[in-house]
Coordinates of C-alpha atoms in Angstrom, one line a residue:
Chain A
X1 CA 92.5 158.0 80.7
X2 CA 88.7 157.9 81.7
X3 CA 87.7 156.4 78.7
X4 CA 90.8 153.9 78.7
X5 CA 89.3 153.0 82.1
X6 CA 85.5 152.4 81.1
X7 CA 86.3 150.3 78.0
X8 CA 88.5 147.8 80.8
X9 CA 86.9 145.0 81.9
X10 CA 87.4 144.6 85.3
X11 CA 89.8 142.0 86.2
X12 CA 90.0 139.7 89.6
X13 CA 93.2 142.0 90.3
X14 CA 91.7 145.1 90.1
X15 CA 88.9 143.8 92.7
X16 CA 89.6 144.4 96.3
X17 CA 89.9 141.1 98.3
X18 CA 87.0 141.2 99.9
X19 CA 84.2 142.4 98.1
X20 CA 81.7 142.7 100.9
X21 CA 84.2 146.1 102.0
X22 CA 84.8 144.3 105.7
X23 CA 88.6 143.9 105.4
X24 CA 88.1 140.4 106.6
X25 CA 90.5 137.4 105.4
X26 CA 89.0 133.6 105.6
X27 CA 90.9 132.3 108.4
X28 CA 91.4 129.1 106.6
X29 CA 93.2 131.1 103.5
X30 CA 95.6 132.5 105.5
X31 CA 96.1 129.1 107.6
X32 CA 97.4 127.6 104.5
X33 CA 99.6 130.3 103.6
X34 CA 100.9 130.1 107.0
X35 CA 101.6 126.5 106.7
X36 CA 103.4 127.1 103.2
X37 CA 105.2 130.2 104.6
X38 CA 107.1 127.6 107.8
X39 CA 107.4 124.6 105.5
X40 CA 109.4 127.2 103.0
X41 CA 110.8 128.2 106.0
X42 CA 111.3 125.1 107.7
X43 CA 113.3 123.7 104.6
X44 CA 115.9 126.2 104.2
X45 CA 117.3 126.8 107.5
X46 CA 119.6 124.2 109.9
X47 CA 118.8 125.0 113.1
X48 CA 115.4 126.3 114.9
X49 CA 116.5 129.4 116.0
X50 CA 117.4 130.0 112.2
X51 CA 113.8 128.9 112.0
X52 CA 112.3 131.6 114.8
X53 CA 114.7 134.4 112.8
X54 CA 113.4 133.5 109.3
X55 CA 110.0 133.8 110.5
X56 CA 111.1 136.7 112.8
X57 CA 112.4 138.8 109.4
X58 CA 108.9 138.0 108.0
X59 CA 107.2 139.5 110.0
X60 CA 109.1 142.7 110.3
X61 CA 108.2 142.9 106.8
X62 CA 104.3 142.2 107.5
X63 CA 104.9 144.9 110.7
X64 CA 106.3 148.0 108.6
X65 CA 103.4 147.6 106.0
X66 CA 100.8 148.1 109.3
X67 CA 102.4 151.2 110.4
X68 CA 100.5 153.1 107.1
X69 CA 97.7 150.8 107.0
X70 CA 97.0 152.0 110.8
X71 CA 97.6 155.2 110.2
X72 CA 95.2 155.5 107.0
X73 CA 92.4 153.7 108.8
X74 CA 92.9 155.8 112.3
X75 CA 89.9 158.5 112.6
X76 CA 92.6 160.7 115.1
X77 CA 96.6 161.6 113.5
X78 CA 97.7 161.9 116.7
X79 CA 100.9 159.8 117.0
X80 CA 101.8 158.1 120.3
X81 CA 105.6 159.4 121.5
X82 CA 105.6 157.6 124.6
X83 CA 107.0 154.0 125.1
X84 CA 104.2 152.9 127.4
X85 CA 101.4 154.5 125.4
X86 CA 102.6 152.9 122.1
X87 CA 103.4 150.1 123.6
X88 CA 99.2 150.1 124.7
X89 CA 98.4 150.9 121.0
X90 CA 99.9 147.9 119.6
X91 CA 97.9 145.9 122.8
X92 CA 94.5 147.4 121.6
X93 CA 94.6 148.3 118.0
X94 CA 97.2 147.0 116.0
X95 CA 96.1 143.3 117.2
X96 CA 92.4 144.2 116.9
X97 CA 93.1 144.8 113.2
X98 CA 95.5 141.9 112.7
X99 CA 93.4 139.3 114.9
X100 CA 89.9 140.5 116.0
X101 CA 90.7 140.7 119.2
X102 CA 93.0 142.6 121.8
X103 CA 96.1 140.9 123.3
X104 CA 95.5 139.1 126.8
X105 CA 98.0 141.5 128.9
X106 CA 100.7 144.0 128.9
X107 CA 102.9 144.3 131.6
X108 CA 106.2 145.7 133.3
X109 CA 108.6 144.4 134.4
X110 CA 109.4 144.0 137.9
X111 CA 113.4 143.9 137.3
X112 CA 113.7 146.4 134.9
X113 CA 111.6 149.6 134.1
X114 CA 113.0 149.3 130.5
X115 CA 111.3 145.9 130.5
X116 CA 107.6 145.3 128.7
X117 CA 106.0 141.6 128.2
X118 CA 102.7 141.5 125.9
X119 CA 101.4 138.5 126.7
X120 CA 99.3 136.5 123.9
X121 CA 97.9 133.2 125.4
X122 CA 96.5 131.2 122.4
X123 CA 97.6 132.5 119.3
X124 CA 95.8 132.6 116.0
X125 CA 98.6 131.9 113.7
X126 CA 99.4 128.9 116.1
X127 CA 95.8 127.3 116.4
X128 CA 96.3 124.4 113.6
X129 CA 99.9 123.8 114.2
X130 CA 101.0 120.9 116.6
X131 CA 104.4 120.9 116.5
X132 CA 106.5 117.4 116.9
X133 CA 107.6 116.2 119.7
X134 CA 111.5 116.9 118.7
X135 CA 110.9 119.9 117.8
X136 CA 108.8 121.4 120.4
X137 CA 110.5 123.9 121.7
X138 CA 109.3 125.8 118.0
X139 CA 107.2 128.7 118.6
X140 CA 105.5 129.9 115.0
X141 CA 104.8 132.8 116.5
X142 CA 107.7 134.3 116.1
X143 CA 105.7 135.5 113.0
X144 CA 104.0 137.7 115.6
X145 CA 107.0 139.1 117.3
X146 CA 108.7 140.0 114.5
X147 CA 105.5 141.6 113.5
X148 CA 105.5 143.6 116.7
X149 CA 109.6 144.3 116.0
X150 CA 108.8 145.7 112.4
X151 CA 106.2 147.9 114.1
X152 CA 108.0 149.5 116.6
X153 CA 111.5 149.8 114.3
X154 CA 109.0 151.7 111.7
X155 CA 108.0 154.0 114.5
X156 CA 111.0 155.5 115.5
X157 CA 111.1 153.4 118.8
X158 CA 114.9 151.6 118.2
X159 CA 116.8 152.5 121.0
X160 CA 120.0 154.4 119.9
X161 CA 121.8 153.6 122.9
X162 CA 123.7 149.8 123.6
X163 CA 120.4 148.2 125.0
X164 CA 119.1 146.1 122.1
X165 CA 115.0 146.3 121.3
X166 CA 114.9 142.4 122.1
X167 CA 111.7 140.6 121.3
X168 CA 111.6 136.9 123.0
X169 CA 108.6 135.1 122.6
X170 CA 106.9 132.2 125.1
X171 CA 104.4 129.5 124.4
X172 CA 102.0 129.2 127.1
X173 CA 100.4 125.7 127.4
Chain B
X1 CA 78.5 103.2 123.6
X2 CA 78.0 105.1 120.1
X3 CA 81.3 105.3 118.2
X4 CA 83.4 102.5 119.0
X5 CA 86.5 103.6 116.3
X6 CA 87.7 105.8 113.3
X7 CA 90.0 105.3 110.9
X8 CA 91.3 107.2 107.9
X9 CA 92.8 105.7 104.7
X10 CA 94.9 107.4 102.6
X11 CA 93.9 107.6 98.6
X12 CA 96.5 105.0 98.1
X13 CA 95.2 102.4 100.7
X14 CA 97.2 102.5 103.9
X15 CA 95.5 103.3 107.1
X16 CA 97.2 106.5 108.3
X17 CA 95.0 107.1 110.9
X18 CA 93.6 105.0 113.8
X19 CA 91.4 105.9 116.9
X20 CA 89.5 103.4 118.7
X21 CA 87.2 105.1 122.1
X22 CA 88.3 102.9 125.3
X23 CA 86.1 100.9 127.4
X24 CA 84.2 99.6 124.7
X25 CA 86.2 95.9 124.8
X26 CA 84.0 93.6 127.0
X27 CA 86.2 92.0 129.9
X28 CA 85.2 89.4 132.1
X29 CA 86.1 87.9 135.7
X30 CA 85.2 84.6 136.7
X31 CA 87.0 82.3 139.3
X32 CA 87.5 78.8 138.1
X33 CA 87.7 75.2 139.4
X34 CA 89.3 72.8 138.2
X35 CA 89.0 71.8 135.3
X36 CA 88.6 74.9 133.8
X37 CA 86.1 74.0 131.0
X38 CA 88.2 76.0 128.8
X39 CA 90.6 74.9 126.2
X40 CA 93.7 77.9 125.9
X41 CA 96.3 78.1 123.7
X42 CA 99.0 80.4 123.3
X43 CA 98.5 82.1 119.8
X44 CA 101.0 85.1 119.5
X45 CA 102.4 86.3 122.8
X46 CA 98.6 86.0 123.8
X47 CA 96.8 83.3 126.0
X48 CA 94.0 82.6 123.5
X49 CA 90.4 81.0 124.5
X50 CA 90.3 78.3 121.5
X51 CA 87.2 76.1 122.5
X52 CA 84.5 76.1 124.8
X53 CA 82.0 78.8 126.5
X54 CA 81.8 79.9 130.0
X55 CA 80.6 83.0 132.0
X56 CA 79.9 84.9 128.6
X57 CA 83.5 83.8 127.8
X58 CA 83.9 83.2 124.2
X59 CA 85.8 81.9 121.7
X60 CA 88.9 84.7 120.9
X61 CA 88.8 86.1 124.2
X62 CA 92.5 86.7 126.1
X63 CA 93.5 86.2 129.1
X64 CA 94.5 89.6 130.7
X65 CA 95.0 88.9 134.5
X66 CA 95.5 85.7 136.7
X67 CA 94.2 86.1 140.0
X68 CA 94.6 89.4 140.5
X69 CA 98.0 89.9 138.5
X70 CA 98.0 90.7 134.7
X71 CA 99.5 88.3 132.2
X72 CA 101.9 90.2 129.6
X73 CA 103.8 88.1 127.1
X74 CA 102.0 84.5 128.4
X75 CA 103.5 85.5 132.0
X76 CA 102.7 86.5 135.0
X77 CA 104.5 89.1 136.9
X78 CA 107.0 86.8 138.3
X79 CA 108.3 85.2 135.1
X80 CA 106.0 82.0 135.5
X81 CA 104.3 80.6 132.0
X82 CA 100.4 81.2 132.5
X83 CA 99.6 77.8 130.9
X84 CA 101.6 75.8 133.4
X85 CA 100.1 77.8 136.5
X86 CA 97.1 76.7 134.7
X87 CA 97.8 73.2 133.9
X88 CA 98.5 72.3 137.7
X89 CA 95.6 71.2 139.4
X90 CA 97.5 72.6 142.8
X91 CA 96.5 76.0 142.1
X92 CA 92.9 76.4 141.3
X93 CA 90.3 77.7 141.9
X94 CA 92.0 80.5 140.1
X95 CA 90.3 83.6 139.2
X96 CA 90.9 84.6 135.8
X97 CA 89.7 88.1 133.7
X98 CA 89.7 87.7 130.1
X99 CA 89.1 90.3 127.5
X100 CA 88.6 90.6 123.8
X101 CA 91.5 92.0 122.6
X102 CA 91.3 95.0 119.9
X103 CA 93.3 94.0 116.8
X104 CA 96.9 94.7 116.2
X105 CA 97.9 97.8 114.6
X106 CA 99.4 96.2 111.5
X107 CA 96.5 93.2 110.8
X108 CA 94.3 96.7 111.0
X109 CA 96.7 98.1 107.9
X110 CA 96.5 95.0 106.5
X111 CA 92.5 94.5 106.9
X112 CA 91.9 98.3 105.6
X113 CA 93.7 97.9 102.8
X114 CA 91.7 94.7 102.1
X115 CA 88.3 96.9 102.3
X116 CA 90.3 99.7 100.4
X117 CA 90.2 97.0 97.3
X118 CA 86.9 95.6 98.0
X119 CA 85.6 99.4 98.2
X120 CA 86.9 99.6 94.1
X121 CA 85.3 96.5 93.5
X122 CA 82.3 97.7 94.5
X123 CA 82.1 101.0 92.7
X124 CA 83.2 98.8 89.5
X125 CA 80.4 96.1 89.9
X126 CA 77.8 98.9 90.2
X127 CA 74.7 99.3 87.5
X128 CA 74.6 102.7 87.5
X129 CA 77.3 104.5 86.5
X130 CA 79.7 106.9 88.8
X131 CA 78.0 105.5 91.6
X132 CA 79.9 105.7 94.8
X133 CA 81.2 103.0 96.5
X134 CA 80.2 101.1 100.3
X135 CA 78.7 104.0 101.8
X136 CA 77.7 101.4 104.9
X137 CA 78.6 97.6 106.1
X138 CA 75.6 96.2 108.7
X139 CA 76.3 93.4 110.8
X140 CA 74.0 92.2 114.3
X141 CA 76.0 94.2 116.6
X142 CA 77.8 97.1 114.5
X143 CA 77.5 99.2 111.6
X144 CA 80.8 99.9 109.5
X145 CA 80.3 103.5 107.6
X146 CA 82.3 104.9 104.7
X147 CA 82.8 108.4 103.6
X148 CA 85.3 109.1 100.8
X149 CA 86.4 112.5 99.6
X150 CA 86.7 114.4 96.1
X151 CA 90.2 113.4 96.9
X152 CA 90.7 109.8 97.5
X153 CA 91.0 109.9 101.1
X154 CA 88.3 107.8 103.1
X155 CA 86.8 108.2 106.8
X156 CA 85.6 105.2 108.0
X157 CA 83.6 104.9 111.2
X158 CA 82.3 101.6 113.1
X159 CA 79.7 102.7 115.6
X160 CA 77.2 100.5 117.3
X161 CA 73.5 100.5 115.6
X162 CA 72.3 102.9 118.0
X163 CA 74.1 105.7 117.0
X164 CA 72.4 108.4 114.7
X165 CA 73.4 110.2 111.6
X166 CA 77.1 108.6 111.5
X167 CA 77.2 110.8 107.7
X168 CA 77.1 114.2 109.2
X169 CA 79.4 112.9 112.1
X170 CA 82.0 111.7 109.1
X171 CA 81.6 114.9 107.1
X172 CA 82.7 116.8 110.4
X173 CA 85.5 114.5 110.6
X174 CA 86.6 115.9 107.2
X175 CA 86.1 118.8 108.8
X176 CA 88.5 118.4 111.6
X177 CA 91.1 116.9 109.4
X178 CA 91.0 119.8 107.2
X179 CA 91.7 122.2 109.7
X180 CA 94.6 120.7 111.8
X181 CA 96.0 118.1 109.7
X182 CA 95.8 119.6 106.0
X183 CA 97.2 123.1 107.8
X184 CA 99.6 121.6 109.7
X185 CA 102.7 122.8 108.0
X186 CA 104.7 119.5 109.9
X187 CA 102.4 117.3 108.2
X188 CA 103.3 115.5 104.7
X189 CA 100.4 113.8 102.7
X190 CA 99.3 110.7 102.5
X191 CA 101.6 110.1 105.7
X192 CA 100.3 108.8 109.1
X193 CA 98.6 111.6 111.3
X194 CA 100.8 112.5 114.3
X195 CA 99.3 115.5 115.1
X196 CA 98.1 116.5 118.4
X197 CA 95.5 119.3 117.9
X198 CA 93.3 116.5 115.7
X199 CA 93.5 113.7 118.1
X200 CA 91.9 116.3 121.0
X201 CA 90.0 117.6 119.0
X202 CA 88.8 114.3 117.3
X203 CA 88.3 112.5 120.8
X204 CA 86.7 115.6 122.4
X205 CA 84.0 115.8 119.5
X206 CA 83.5 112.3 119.7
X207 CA 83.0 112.3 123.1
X208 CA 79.8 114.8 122.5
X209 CA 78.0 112.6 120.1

């Protein structure tokens, strides 16, 4: 098998994707695949919350694959148990590795104690998308929230009882 | 005054993209007695100047308010026919603002797809071979640059001559319109640009230089 493995050559697959060991993506790059990822989106759906749930089931996908990743790259294996303290390392770390940078707020409800909002002012994934006019109330970033739903359903936090984990999503202006 | 428009042109000729920066049409106010020293006509919904020179009123200039009230469609406010307010000696002196007019949106299609063809023309009549085509237009008043891609599409500037490196300005251009017009996933090719990220983004950058 060693030998098998010098003889070789090295292909572009084998390489990691960034050679330079930063685990850094050109933002442009993954604009573009953004951009493909709604138009493919955007063409096989009828109405735009088909659109937010399509995107939505995305990134539940992209969420369950960071749960390992996080948990590879974490120096402590200590695994938050409680709502709020999970709910804090999604805030700080799981965004810091998605977007280089923590998300703007996390709060509780006032109504409800059951209640969280994470608030994300500008998103990245929504930074070269101008929506239409007749279709503004689109929100790509229910890429994000489904992100955060894949996350916390791969952590063991669905709630067993009849209160759904519900993810909404706002745009601020 | 700097950059006084940009356009972009798709690789097939149309003009799919049009920004012109405002205040930079000259508009003057002059009262007037009779007789006005002008000659008007009305040449497409406008009130035209046709002959004759006064107050640094020229020749093309329209006529944008009467006394105070604008003209829209030939007419004052009140439904009256500018021209016959004007033709009736009763009424002067009469103060009167004219303006030169930008073009219309479709003789600008028309007159970039012109260029588009005389921009072939000119990379076909050149001596050296897989030269480029007009990289820059000169007239008195203006300089008309032209920066076109790998890919067809061109960026065409007209700035006044004392703005500076217009080339690096129309390479960030490309710039702009490869980040929120190329990623824009609403955004077909070779389509006109509707998107609002590049106009801020375009204005705000030209509103630096």
């Amino acid at each position: 098998m060693t030998t098998r493995g010098k003889r070789a050559a090295e292909t572009l697959y084998d390489k990691p994707l960034s050679s330079k060991g930063k685990l850094e993506v050109n933002l442009s790059t993954y604009a573009f695949l953004f951009s493909e990822i709604v138009q493919y989106s955007h063409g096989r759906v009828t109405s735009l919350s088909q659109l937010h749930e399509k995107l939505s089931d995305l990134g539940k996908h992209a969420g369950f694959r960071m749960i390992d990743v996080l948990c590879l790259r974490e120096k402590t294996p200590k695994r938050e148990t409680r709502l709020v303290n999970h709910l804090l390392y999604i805030q700080k770390t799981l965004w810091k590795t998605l977007f280089y940078k923590e998300a703007d707020r996390l709060e509780q409800a006032t109504a409800s104690e059951s209640t969280f909002y994470l608030f994300e002012d500008d998103p990245v994934v929504n930074r070269f998308i101008s929506v239409p006019k007749d279709q503004s109330s689109l929100n790509c970033a229910a890429f994000v929230a489904g992100i955060i739903e894949g996350f916390l359903n791969g952590t063991q936090f669905v709630s067993y009882s009849q209160h759904q984990l519900q993810i909404t999503y706002w745009s601020f202006p | 005054m700097g950059i006084i428009s940009v356009y972009i042109v798709s690789k097939a000729g149309g003009l799919i993209f049009s920004h012109d920066q405002p205040n930079t049409s000259a508009e003057v106010e002059a009262t007037f007695n009779c007789p006005l020293g002008l000659v008007l006509e009305e040449v497409d919904r406008q009130v035209v100047v046709k002959y004759g020179e006064k107050h640094g009123i020229q020749v093309g200039y329209s006529l944008v308010a009467l006394n105070g009230q604008p003209v829209a469609n030939r007419c004052i406010p009140d439904g009256t026919s500018a021209m016959t307010v004007l033709t009736n000696p009763e009424n002067y002196p009469v103060s009167l603002k004219f303006a030169r007019l930008r073009v219309s949106i479709n003789e600008r299609i028309m007159l970039l797809s012109m260029f588009h063809s005389i921009y072939a023309i000119s990379v076909k009549l050149s001596p050296a071979k897989h030269s480029s085509g007009i990289q820059c237009l000169e007239a008195d008043s203006f300089k008309f640059y032209c920066f076109q891609t790998i890919t067809g599409v061109k960026f065409i500037v007209v700035a006044d001559n004392k703005q500076q490196k217009v080339e690096d300005l129309l390479k960030r251009i490309y710039e702009l319109y490869a980040d929120f017009v190329l990623k824009n996933p609403f955004y077909s090719l070779d389509m006109p640009i509707r998107c609002e990220h590049f106009s801020t983004n375009l204005t705000r950058f030209i509103e630096e230089n």
